[in-house]
PDB file of C-alpha atoms in Angstrom:
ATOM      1  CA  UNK A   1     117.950 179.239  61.812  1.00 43.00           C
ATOM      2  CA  UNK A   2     118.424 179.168  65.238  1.00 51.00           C
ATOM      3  CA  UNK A   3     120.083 175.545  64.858  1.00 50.00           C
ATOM      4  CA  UNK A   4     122.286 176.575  61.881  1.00 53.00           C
ATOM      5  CA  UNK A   5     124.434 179.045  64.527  1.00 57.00           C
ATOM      6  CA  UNK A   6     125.430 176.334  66.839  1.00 55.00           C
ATOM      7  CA  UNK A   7     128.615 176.425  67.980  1.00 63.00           C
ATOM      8  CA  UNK A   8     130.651 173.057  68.017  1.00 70.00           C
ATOM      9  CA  UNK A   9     129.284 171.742  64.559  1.00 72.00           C
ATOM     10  CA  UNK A  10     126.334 170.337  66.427  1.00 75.00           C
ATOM     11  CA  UNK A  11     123.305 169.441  64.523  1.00 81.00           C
ATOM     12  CA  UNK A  12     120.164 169.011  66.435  1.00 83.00           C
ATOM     13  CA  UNK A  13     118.203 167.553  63.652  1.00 89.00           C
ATOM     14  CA  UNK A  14     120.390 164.807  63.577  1.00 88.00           C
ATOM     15  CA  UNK A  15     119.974 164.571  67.424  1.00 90.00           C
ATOM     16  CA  UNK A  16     116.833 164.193  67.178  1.00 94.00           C
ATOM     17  CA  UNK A  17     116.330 161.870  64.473  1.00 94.00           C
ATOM     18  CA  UNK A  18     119.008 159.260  66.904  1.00 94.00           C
ATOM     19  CA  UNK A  19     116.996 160.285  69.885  1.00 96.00           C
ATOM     20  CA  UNK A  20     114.343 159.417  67.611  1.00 96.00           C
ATOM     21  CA  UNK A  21     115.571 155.982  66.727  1.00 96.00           C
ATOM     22  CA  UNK A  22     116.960 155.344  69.744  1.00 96.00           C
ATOM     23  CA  UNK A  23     113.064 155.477  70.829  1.00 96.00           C
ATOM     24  CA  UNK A  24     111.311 153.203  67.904  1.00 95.00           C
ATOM     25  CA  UNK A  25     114.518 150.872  68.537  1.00 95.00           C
ATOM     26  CA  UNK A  26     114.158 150.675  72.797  1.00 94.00           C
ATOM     27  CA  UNK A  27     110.194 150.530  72.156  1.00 92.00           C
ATOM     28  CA  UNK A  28     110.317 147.712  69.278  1.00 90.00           C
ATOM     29  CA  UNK A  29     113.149 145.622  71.419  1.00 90.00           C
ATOM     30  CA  UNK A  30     110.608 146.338  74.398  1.00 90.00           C
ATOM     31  CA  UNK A  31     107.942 145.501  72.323  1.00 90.00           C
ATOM     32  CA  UNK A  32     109.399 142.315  70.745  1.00 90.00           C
ATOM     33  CA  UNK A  33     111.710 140.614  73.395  1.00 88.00           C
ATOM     34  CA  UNK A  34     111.384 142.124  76.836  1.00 88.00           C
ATOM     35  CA  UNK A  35     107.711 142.051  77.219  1.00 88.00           C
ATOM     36  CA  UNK A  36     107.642 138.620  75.607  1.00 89.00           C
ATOM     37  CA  UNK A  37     109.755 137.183  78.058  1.00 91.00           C
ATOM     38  CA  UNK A  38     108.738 139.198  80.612  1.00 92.00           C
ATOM     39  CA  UNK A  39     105.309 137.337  80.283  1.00 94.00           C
ATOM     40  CA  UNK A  40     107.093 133.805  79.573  1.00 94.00           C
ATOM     41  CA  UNK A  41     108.747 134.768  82.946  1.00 95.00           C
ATOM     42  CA  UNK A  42     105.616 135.504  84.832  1.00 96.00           C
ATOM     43  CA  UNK A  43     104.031 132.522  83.360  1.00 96.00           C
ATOM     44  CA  UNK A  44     106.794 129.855  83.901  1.00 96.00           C
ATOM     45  CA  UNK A  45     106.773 131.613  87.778  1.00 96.00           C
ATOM     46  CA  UNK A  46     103.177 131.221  87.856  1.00 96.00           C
ATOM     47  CA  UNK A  47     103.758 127.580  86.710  1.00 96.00           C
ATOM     48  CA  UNK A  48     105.980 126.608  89.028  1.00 95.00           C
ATOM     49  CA  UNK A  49     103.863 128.224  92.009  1.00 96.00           C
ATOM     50  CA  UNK A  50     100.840 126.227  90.974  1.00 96.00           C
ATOM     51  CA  UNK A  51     103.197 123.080  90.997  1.00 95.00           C
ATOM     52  CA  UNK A  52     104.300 123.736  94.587  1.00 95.00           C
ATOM     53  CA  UNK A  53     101.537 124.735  95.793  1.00 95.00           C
ATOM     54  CA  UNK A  54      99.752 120.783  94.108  1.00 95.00           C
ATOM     55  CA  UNK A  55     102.570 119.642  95.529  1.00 95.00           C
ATOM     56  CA  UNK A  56     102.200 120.927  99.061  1.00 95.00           C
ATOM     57  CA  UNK A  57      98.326 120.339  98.648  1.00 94.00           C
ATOM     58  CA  UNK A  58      99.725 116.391  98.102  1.00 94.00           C
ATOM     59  CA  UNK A  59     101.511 116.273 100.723  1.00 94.00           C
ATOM     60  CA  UNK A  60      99.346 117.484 103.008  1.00 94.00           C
ATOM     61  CA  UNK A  61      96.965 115.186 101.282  1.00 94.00           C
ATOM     62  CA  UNK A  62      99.485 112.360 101.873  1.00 94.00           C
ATOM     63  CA  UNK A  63     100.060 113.127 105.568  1.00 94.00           C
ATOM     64  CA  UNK A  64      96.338 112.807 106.371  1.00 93.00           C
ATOM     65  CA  UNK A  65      96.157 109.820 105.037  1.00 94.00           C
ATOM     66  CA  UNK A  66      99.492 108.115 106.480  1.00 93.00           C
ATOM     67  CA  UNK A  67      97.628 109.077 109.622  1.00 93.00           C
ATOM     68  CA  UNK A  68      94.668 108.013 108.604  1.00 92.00           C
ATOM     69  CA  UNK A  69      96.506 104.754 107.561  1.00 92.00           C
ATOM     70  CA  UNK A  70      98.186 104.596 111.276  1.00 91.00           C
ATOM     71  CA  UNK A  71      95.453 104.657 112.676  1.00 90.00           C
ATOM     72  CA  UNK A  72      93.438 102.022 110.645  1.00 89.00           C
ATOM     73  CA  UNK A  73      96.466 100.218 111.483  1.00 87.00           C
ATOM     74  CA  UNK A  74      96.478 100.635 114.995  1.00 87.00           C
ATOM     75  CA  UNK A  75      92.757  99.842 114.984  1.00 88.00           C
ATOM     76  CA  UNK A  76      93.402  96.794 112.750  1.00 86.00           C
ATOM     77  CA  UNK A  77      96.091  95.375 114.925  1.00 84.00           C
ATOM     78  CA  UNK A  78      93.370  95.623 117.805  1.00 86.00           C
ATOM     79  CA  UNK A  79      91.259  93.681 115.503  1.00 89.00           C
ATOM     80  CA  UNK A  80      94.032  91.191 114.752  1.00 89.00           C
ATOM     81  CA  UNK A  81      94.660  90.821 118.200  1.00 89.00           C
ATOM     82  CA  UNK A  82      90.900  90.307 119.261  1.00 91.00           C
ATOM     83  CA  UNK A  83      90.161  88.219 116.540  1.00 92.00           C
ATOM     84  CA  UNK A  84      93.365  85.502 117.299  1.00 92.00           C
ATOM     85  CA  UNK A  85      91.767  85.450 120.608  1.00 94.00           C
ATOM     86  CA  UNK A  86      88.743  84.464 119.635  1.00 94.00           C
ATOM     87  CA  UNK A  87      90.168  81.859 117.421  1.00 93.00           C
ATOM     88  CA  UNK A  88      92.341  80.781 120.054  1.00 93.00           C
ATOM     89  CA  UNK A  89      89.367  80.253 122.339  1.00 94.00           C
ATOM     90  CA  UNK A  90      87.293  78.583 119.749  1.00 93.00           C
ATOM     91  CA  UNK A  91      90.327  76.074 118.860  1.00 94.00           C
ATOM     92  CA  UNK A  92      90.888  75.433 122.798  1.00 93.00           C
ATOM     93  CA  UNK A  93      87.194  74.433 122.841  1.00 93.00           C
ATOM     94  CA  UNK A  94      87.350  72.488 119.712  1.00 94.00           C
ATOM     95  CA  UNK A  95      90.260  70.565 121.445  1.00 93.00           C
ATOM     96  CA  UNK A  96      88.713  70.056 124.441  1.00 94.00           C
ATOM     97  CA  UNK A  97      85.517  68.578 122.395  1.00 94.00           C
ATOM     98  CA  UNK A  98      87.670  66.339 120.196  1.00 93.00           C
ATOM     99  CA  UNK A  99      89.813  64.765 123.304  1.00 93.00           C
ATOM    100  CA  UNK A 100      86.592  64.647 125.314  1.00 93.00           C
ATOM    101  CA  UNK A 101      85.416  62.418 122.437  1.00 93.00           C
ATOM    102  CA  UNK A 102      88.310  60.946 121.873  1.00 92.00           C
ATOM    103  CA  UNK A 103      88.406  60.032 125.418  1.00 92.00           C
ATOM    104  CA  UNK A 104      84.936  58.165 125.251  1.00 93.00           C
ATOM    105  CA  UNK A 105      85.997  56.134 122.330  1.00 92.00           C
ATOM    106  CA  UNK A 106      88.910  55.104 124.170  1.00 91.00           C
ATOM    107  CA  UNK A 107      86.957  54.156 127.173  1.00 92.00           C
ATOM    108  CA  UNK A 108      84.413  52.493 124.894  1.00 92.00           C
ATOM    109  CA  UNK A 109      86.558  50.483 123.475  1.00 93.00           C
ATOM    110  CA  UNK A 110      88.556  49.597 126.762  1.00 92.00           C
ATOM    111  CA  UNK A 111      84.989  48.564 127.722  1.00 91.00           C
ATOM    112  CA  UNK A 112      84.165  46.638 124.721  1.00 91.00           C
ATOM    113  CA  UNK A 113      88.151  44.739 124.681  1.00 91.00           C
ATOM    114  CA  UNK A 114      87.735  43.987 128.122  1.00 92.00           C
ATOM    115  CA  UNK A 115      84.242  42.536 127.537  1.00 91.00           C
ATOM    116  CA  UNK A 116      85.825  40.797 124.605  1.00 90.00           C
ATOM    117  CA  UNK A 117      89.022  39.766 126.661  1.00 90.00           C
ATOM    118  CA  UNK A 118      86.086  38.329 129.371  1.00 91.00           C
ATOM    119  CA  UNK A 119      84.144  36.356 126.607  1.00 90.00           C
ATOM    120  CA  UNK A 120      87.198  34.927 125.437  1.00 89.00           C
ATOM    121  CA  UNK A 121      88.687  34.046 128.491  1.00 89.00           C
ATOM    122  CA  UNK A 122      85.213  32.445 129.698  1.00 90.00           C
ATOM    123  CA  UNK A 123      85.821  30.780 126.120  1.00 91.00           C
ATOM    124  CA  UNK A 124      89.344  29.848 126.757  1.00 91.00           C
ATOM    125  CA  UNK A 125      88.333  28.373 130.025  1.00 89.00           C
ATOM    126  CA  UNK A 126      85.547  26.293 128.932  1.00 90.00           C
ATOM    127  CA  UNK A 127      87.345  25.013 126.247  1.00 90.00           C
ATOM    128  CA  UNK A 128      90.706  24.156 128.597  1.00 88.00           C
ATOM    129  CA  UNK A 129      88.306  22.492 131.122  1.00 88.00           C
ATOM    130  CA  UNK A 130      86.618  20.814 128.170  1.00 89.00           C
ATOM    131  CA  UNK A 131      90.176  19.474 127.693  1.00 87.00           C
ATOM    132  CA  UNK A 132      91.143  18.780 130.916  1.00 86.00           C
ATOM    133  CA  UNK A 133      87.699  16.853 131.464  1.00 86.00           C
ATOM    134  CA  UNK A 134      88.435  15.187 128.148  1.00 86.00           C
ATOM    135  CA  UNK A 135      92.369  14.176 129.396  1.00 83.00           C
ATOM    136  CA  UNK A 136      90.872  13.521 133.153  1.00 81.00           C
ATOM    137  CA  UNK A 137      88.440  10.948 131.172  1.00 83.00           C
ATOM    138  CA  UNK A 138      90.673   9.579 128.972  1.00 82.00           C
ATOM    139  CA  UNK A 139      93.933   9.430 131.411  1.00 78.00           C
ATOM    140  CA  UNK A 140      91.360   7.305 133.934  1.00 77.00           C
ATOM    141  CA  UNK A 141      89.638   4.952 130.836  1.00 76.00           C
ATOM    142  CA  UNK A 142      93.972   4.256 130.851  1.00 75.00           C
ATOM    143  CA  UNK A 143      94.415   3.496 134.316  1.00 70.00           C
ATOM    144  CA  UNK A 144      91.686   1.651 134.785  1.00 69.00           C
ATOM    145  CA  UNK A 145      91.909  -0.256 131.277  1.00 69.00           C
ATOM    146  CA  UNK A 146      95.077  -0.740 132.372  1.00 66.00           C
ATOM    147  CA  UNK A 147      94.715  -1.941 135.852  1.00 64.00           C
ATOM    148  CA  UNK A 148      91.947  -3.769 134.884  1.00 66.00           C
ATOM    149  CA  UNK A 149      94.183  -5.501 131.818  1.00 65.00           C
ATOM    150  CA  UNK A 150      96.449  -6.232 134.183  1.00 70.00           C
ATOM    151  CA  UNK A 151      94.664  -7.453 137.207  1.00 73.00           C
ATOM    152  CA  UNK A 152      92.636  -9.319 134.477  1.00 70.00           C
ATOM    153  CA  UNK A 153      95.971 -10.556 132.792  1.00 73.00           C
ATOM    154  CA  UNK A 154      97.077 -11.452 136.469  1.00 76.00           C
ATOM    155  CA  UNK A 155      94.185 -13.199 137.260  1.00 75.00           C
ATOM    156  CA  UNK A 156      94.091 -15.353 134.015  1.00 75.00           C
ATOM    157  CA  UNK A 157      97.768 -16.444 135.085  1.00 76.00           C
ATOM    158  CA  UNK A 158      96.936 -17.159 138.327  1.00 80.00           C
ATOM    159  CA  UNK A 159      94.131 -19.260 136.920  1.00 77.00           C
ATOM    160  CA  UNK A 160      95.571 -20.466 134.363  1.00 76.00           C
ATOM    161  CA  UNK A 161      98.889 -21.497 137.113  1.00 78.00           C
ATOM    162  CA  UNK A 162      96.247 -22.917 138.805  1.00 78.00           C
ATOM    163  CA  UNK A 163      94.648 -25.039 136.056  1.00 71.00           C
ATOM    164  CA  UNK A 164      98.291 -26.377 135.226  1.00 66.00           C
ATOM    165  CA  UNK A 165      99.031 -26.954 139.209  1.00 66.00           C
ATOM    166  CA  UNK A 166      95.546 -28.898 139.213  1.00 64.00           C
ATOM    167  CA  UNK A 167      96.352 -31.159 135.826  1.00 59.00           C
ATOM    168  CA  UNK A 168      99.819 -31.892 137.062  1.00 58.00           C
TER     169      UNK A 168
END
């Protein structure tokens, strides 16, 4: 009865039972939203760390291999380089093989038209001498057919002027 005197119409029962309240309602709201989202909170943080840190483990990843890829690169440019050379040298030869041939063939057959333009100029000649021998033979059968005709011709006149001079 120690509560019943209290001055100021105070009731400490009632006090208590909102105290009382007040604790089941801060530990059920506790309970049933702040620890929830405290742990959606620390698991969405934890998320998100995990996905930076893949993400910094990628690019870390990444940069190894861009050098990695630089220097394959670098290396493969070498290798570019050493190979054109070598291709450049082996088509330089295989030029120098196909004009050396090409040159022989041209001298061979330089060689074989000029042995062909000899056999058929010694062919040519023999048959223009042929001809001339033929024209030589035929223009002196003329001259001396014809000299002969005529000094035979003449001399049948004269003989024959004779004969007449004699009958007369």
């Amino acid at each position: 009865m120690f509560l019943a005197n209290i001055p100021l119409n105070i009731d400490w029962q009632q006090i208590l039972l909102h105290v009382l309240n007040l604790v089941i309602l801060v530990g059920g709201l506790y309970l049933l939203l702040y620890k929830p989202v405290k742990n959606f909170m620390a698991k969405r943080k934890e998320y998100y760390e995990q996905m930076d840190k893949k993400s910094n483990d990628n690019l870390e990843n990444s940069e190894a291999i861009k050098k990695e890829i630089n220097e394959r690169l670098k290396n493969l440019n070498a290798e570019i380089s050493q190979k054109k050379t070598t291709v450049n040298k082996e088509i330089e030869d295989y030029r120098n093989t196909e004009l050396a041939k090409a040159s022989k063939e041209a001298e061979d057959i330089v060689k074989k038209a000029m042995a062909d333009g000899n056999l058929e100029k010694e062919r040519i000649l023999a048959s223009a001498n042929e001809e001339i021998k033929n024209l030589v033979c035929e223009a002196t059968e003329k001259l001396v057919l014809d000299s002969t005709a005529s000094d035979a011709y003449d001399q049948f006149l004269d003989k024959a002027l004779k004969g007449s001079d004699k009958d007369e």
